[in-house]
Amino acid sequence: MTTKASDPLKILLVSSPIGYLGSGSGGGVELTLQNIATQLIQRGHTLKIVAPKGSTAWGMPLVEIAGNSQKSAQTLGRDAPIILPASSVLANLWDYARSVQAEYDLIVNFAYDWLPFYLTPFFNCPIAHLVSMGSLTEAMDQIIEQVATQFPGTIGVHTRSQAQTFTFADRCHCLGNGIDLSRYDFCADPETWVGWVGRIAPEKGLEDAVAASGLTGIGLKIMGFVENEGYWQQIVLDYLDAPIEYEGFLPTDELQRRLRVCRALLMTPRWIEAFGNVAIEALACGVPVIAYRRGGLAEIVEDGKTGFLVEPDSVDGLVEALGKLDQIDRYACRQRVEAEYSNQAMGDRIEQWFHDILSKHLRPAEGNL
Ligand code: HBI
């Protein structure tokens, strides 16, 4: 059965096993899944989201799957073995996908985990893999490369710099990302403080933003899910006199209400951010981004135009950039997102990706499935 580019597709979106949708512990992949699903429905496709128990799916068709979560991939070492807990929610997610695959034209994997890649050849239904992070472990690199080789075009990534962390960068399909611009209101006259948004964990480098806040006396509003409590408590102890405030993990609408009034957003990743959803959320509100020149952020932020790109891990660099914010036209930040990172632009790229995959996928002749 072949599908024309205009045919409506039946698509199964299989979420990350990390946390449940709406918990924040899934990080950027939650917003990515929500935006892709919204775009697909608007374009006339039918879909179902399969996610861990406790998930909410913004009113879209949802199947909740029970089971025990995985360890977060970025907490593992490069030589980490593949580990599945007993009653693994990841295994249960993919057993469900296997059982319903005949009802769908395409399955989309959002998990950065070994199992869905390993299972790909055992499925009749084609699987598109949206790889949400850069290279983290040998085992993941190997299994992703295996799928990239056996099923060309089915490995999607967000940015070129994320792809370049893999030896098979040339076999990764670059998708960028997108947000629903209607949820982000431009703010021309900001408050005096700056913001920091993200999972509070060592790879996000929050301590540098707090240090810059302490050195400049500029208030820092911190928003995000506390993934590593010990790490967070240590920062509070180390920078007792920094003018910081923790505002919690906020749903998108509340987040943008607090983000939009910031003078700037600081992004201090210690690792290669595959993309940096938060960067485009800030820019959409007119908030300039001051980021380490690392990973996807270096492709999103235009130095001196929509923010500043700083020498990685340089707190002094952050301080210097904070002193130059008057050079940035906040409206130029909004325009950058409208041009490159709207949901419509991302929806076009995703739809094209799916049709490219389906046009290559030779399903076994009907009747002998
Ligand atoms: N870890 N094991 C695992 N699986 C995931 O899907 C995963 C993760 N860590 C982080 C994460 N997903 C998301 O926060 C990022 O993909 C954005």
XYZ file of C-alpha atoms and ligand atoms in Angstrom:
386
model
C 0.000 0.000 0.000
C 1.566 3.309 -0.962
C 0.533 6.673 0.428
C 0.375 9.887 -1.593
C 1.752 13.039 0.013
C -1.827 14.270 0.437
C -3.203 11.061 2.059
C -4.133 11.440 5.712
C -1.914 9.123 7.771
C -2.678 7.025 10.833
C 0.241 7.645 13.208
C 1.166 6.157 16.580
C 3.373 8.435 18.729
C 5.280 6.446 21.382
C 6.572 8.721 24.109
C 9.722 8.641 26.242
C 9.636 6.223 29.211
C 11.101 8.972 31.400
C 8.367 10.374 33.573
C 4.874 10.871 32.258
C 3.649 13.599 29.883
C 2.949 16.698 31.991
C 5.514 15.839 34.677
C 8.395 17.892 33.260
C 10.879 15.105 33.854
C 10.687 14.242 30.146
C 12.321 17.574 29.417
C 12.082 19.092 25.944
C 10.758 15.915 24.372
C 7.324 16.571 25.944
C 6.906 19.921 24.198
C 8.282 18.469 20.961
C 5.760 15.614 21.061
C 2.864 17.962 21.891
C 3.710 20.362 19.067
C 4.185 17.610 16.479
C 0.915 15.948 17.510
C -0.948 19.285 17.297
C 0.436 19.947 13.829
C -0.435 16.464 12.566
C -4.052 16.732 13.765
C -4.373 20.206 12.208
C -3.171 18.697 8.927
C -5.885 16.054 8.938
C -3.888 13.043 10.146
C -5.238 10.769 12.871
C -2.972 9.821 15.757
C -2.739 8.164 19.125
C -0.204 8.927 21.849
C 1.156 6.052 23.960
C 2.822 7.206 27.171
C 3.545 6.148 30.761
C 0.645 5.998 33.228
C -0.242 9.396 34.690
C 0.345 11.214 31.403
C -1.971 13.935 30.131
C -2.118 14.446 26.373
C -3.720 17.895 25.933
C -7.053 16.360 24.939
C -5.545 14.135 22.243
C -6.157 10.356 21.994
C -3.978 8.751 24.674
C -3.162 5.247 25.868
C -1.476 5.111 29.282
C 0.940 2.257 29.946
C 2.003 1.091 33.405
C 5.469 -0.059 34.396
C 8.762 0.983 35.936
C 10.756 3.872 34.455
C 14.237 3.788 32.994
C 17.318 5.616 34.281
C 17.799 8.919 32.484
C 20.234 8.312 29.606
C 22.368 11.364 30.353
C 23.159 10.072 33.836
C 24.861 6.970 32.384
C 28.534 6.660 31.367
C 29.619 6.043 27.798
C 30.120 2.309 28.460
C 26.793 1.881 30.274
C 25.189 -1.496 29.565
C 21.567 -1.617 28.431
C 19.433 -2.002 31.541
C 15.712 -2.643 31.703
C 13.996 -2.743 35.109
C 11.477 -5.487 35.915
C 8.026 -4.590 34.526
C 9.723 -2.025 32.293
C 7.364 0.687 31.080
C 9.563 0.985 27.979
C 9.053 -2.705 27.158
C 5.306 -2.363 27.840
C 5.058 0.738 25.590
C 6.610 -1.192 22.712
C 4.659 -4.361 23.335
C 1.531 -2.248 22.960
C 2.912 -0.686 19.739
C 3.642 -4.172 18.382
C 0.099 -5.331 19.151
C -1.609 -2.437 17.291
C 0.913 -1.753 14.518
C -1.372 -3.059 11.738
C -3.764 -0.161 12.461
C -1.124 2.472 11.613
C 0.804 3.752 8.613
C 3.709 4.924 10.777
C 5.004 4.700 14.340
C 7.101 7.579 15.772
C 9.567 6.844 18.561
C 10.414 9.655 20.998
C 12.477 7.546 23.418
C 16.237 7.903 23.639
C 16.516 4.219 24.559
C 17.977 1.085 23.046
C 14.869 -1.112 22.879
C 12.774 0.710 20.210
C 15.772 0.869 17.887
C 16.555 -2.819 18.439
C 12.916 -3.794 17.788
C 12.629 -1.805 14.531
C 13.477 -4.698 12.168
C 10.935 -6.901 13.962
C 8.081 -4.504 13.119
C 6.126 -4.532 9.863
C 5.017 -0.948 10.389
C 7.703 1.650 9.558
C 9.166 3.508 12.549
C 10.445 7.110 12.498
C 12.907 7.778 15.329
C 13.131 11.330 16.679
C 16.474 11.292 18.478
C 16.204 13.947 21.176
C 19.824 14.179 22.403
C 23.368 13.942 21.102
C 25.717 10.957 21.514
C 25.716 9.679 25.106
C 26.668 5.980 25.210
C 28.387 3.451 22.916
C 25.414 1.076 23.063
C 22.980 3.778 21.927
C 25.340 5.023 19.200
C 25.649 1.489 17.837
C 21.961 0.668 17.783
C 20.985 4.052 16.271
C 23.640 3.605 13.565
C 22.320 0.109 12.863
C 18.832 1.521 12.220
C 20.265 4.436 10.200
C 21.978 1.848 7.987
C 19.121 -0.654 7.676
C 16.342 1.961 7.398
C 17.894 5.011 5.707
C 16.188 8.325 6.447
C 14.374 7.159 9.590
C 16.722 8.871 12.103
C 15.514 12.414 12.817
C 17.546 14.931 14.836
C 17.031 18.586 15.760
C 20.281 20.257 14.667
C 23.441 19.689 12.664
C 25.591 20.056 15.789
C 23.555 17.338 17.501
C 24.015 15.104 14.416
C 27.752 15.792 14.465
C 28.087 14.190 17.897
C 27.393 10.883 16.070
C 29.808 9.214 13.614
C 26.813 8.767 11.276
C 25.907 12.504 11.177
C 25.424 12.346 7.405
C 22.669 9.757 7.863
C 20.660 11.902 10.266
C 17.711 13.908 8.998
C 17.755 17.477 10.426
C 14.307 18.669 11.603
C 14.993 21.779 13.708
C 12.073 22.221 16.096
C 8.987 24.385 16.464
C 6.642 25.988 18.963
C 3.056 27.223 18.867
C 3.711 30.960 18.499
C 0.151 31.829 19.521
C 1.082 30.761 23.077
C 3.936 33.282 23.334
C 3.216 37.014 23.685
C 5.884 39.520 22.692
C 7.090 41.765 25.566
C 8.748 45.080 24.653
C 9.377 46.431 28.184
C 10.980 43.804 30.421
C 11.714 43.727 34.162
C 15.277 44.079 35.467
C 15.851 40.392 36.171
C 16.998 37.542 33.894
C 15.731 33.963 33.658
C 17.096 30.426 33.611
C 14.871 27.535 32.531
C 15.553 23.803 32.371
C 15.868 20.517 34.177
C 17.953 21.280 37.288
C 20.746 18.755 36.790
C 24.558 18.968 36.460
C 24.612 18.865 32.654
C 22.615 22.125 32.607
C 25.302 24.195 34.377
C 22.884 26.249 36.518
C 25.675 27.189 38.934
C 27.276 29.409 36.281
C 24.085 31.442 35.832
C 23.795 31.793 39.624
C 27.439 32.881 39.831
C 26.826 35.544 37.154
C 23.782 36.728 39.096
C 25.895 36.999 42.259
C 28.661 38.926 40.461
C 26.317 41.417 38.744
C 23.604 41.663 41.387
C 21.069 41.072 38.578
C 18.143 38.997 39.867
C 17.856 35.450 38.447
C 14.484 33.680 38.236
C 14.987 29.914 38.009
C 12.233 27.763 36.464
C 12.297 24.035 35.868
C 12.043 20.528 37.216
C 14.468 19.697 40.049
C 15.878 16.466 38.672
C 18.877 16.390 41.034
C 18.019 17.660 44.524
C 21.573 17.385 45.862
C 22.949 19.409 42.982
C 20.330 22.134 43.569
C 20.935 22.293 47.348
C 24.699 22.599 46.752
C 24.156 25.598 44.462
C 21.970 27.308 47.072
C 24.684 26.738 49.699
C 27.532 27.863 47.443
C 25.834 31.114 46.403
C 23.936 32.244 49.497
C 24.113 35.936 48.555
C 23.157 35.612 44.875
C 19.750 37.288 44.204
C 18.087 34.112 42.912
C 14.510 32.868 43.149
C 13.254 29.365 42.338
C 9.830 29.502 40.695
C 9.175 25.777 40.243
C 8.409 23.645 37.197
C 5.794 25.589 35.249
C 3.411 24.484 32.478
C 4.013 26.248 29.174
C 1.475 29.038 29.571
C 2.647 29.997 33.071
C 6.273 29.621 31.966
C 5.871 32.045 29.078
C 4.076 34.556 31.357
C 7.176 34.675 33.576
C 9.761 34.221 30.843
C 8.470 37.034 28.600
C 9.203 39.811 31.143
C 12.846 38.742 31.598
C 15.579 41.064 30.307
C 17.366 37.973 28.977
C 17.486 34.200 29.293
C 20.762 32.571 30.383
C 21.494 29.102 28.918
C 24.571 27.410 30.384
C 24.664 23.806 29.110
C 27.677 21.656 30.006
C 26.744 19.291 27.210
C 25.683 19.485 23.580
C 22.030 20.566 23.795
C 20.367 18.826 20.886
C 18.214 21.855 20.382
C 17.124 24.148 23.206
C 13.327 24.490 23.069
C 13.549 27.035 25.841
C 15.696 29.283 23.647
C 12.993 29.587 20.990
C 10.291 29.998 23.661
C 12.237 32.976 25.049
C 13.017 34.479 21.642
C 9.317 34.179 20.721
C 8.553 36.571 23.609
C 11.349 38.961 22.551
C 13.724 37.767 25.267
C 17.360 37.757 24.071
C 19.292 34.543 24.810
C 22.778 34.585 26.346
C 24.106 31.061 25.757
C 27.323 29.101 25.775
C 28.500 28.617 22.209
C 27.714 24.900 22.339
C 25.417 22.490 20.508
C 22.067 23.467 19.036
C 22.070 26.843 20.787
C 24.944 27.990 18.574
C 22.626 27.455 15.567
C 19.618 29.188 17.141
C 21.147 32.325 18.739
C 22.572 34.902 16.319
C 25.422 36.560 18.248
C 24.761 40.298 18.731
C 21.369 40.087 16.985
C 19.068 37.828 19.039
C 21.394 37.490 22.027
C 25.018 36.586 22.660
C 27.054 33.405 22.241
C 29.593 33.101 25.057
C 32.826 31.094 25.451
C 31.601 27.799 26.975
C 31.823 27.588 30.795
C 32.959 31.221 31.057
C 31.078 33.004 33.852
C 32.972 36.178 32.939
C 31.610 35.788 29.421
C 28.075 35.675 30.816
C 28.762 38.788 32.911
C 30.166 40.653 29.888
C 27.143 39.731 27.738
C 24.747 40.858 30.469
C 26.345 44.319 30.191
C 25.581 44.534 26.446
C 21.856 43.709 26.420
C 20.876 47.213 25.302
C 22.391 46.359 21.902
C 19.635 43.816 21.230
C 16.337 44.675 19.539
C 13.778 42.489 21.285
C 11.525 42.412 18.228
C 14.326 40.866 16.128
C 14.188 37.915 18.557
C 10.495 37.367 17.863
C 10.997 37.688 14.101
C 13.698 34.979 14.126
C 11.253 32.455 15.616
C 8.433 33.441 13.273
C 10.716 32.803 10.303
C 12.448 29.595 11.400
C 10.779 27.927 14.350
C 7.019 28.246 14.083
C 4.994 25.087 14.468
C 3.897 25.447 10.865
C 7.523 25.419 9.644
C 8.260 22.402 11.869
C 5.017 20.707 10.777
C 6.056 21.032 7.130
C 9.456 19.473 7.889
C 7.911 16.626 9.912
C 5.246 15.832 7.296
C 7.862 15.782 4.543
C 10.057 13.491 6.676
C 7.193 11.063 7.217
C 6.348 10.940 3.525
C 10.012 10.413 2.620
C 10.095 7.442 5.015
C 6.835 5.960 3.719
C 7.865 6.344 0.104
C 10.994 4.259 0.861
C 9.284 1.716 3.092
C 8.339 -1.393 1.176
C 5.708 -3.061 3.288
C 5.511 -6.845 2.823
C 2.895 -7.552 0.133
C -0.550 -7.404 1.735
C -1.933 -10.807 2.656
C 1.224 -12.444 3.894
C 1.861 -10.144 6.853
N 16.616 9.106 29.166
N 16.550 6.762 29.116
C 16.101 7.966 28.664
N 15.133 7.990 27.717
C 14.639 9.157 27.220
O 13.750 9.156 26.355
C 15.141 10.386 27.743
C 16.142 10.321 28.734
N 16.642 11.446 29.244
C 16.195 12.779 28.870
C 15.119 12.742 27.866
N 14.664 11.609 27.327
C 14.536 14.056 27.454
O 14.567 14.953 28.556
C 15.375 14.668 26.373
O 15.212 13.814 25.310
C 14.896 16.047 26.004
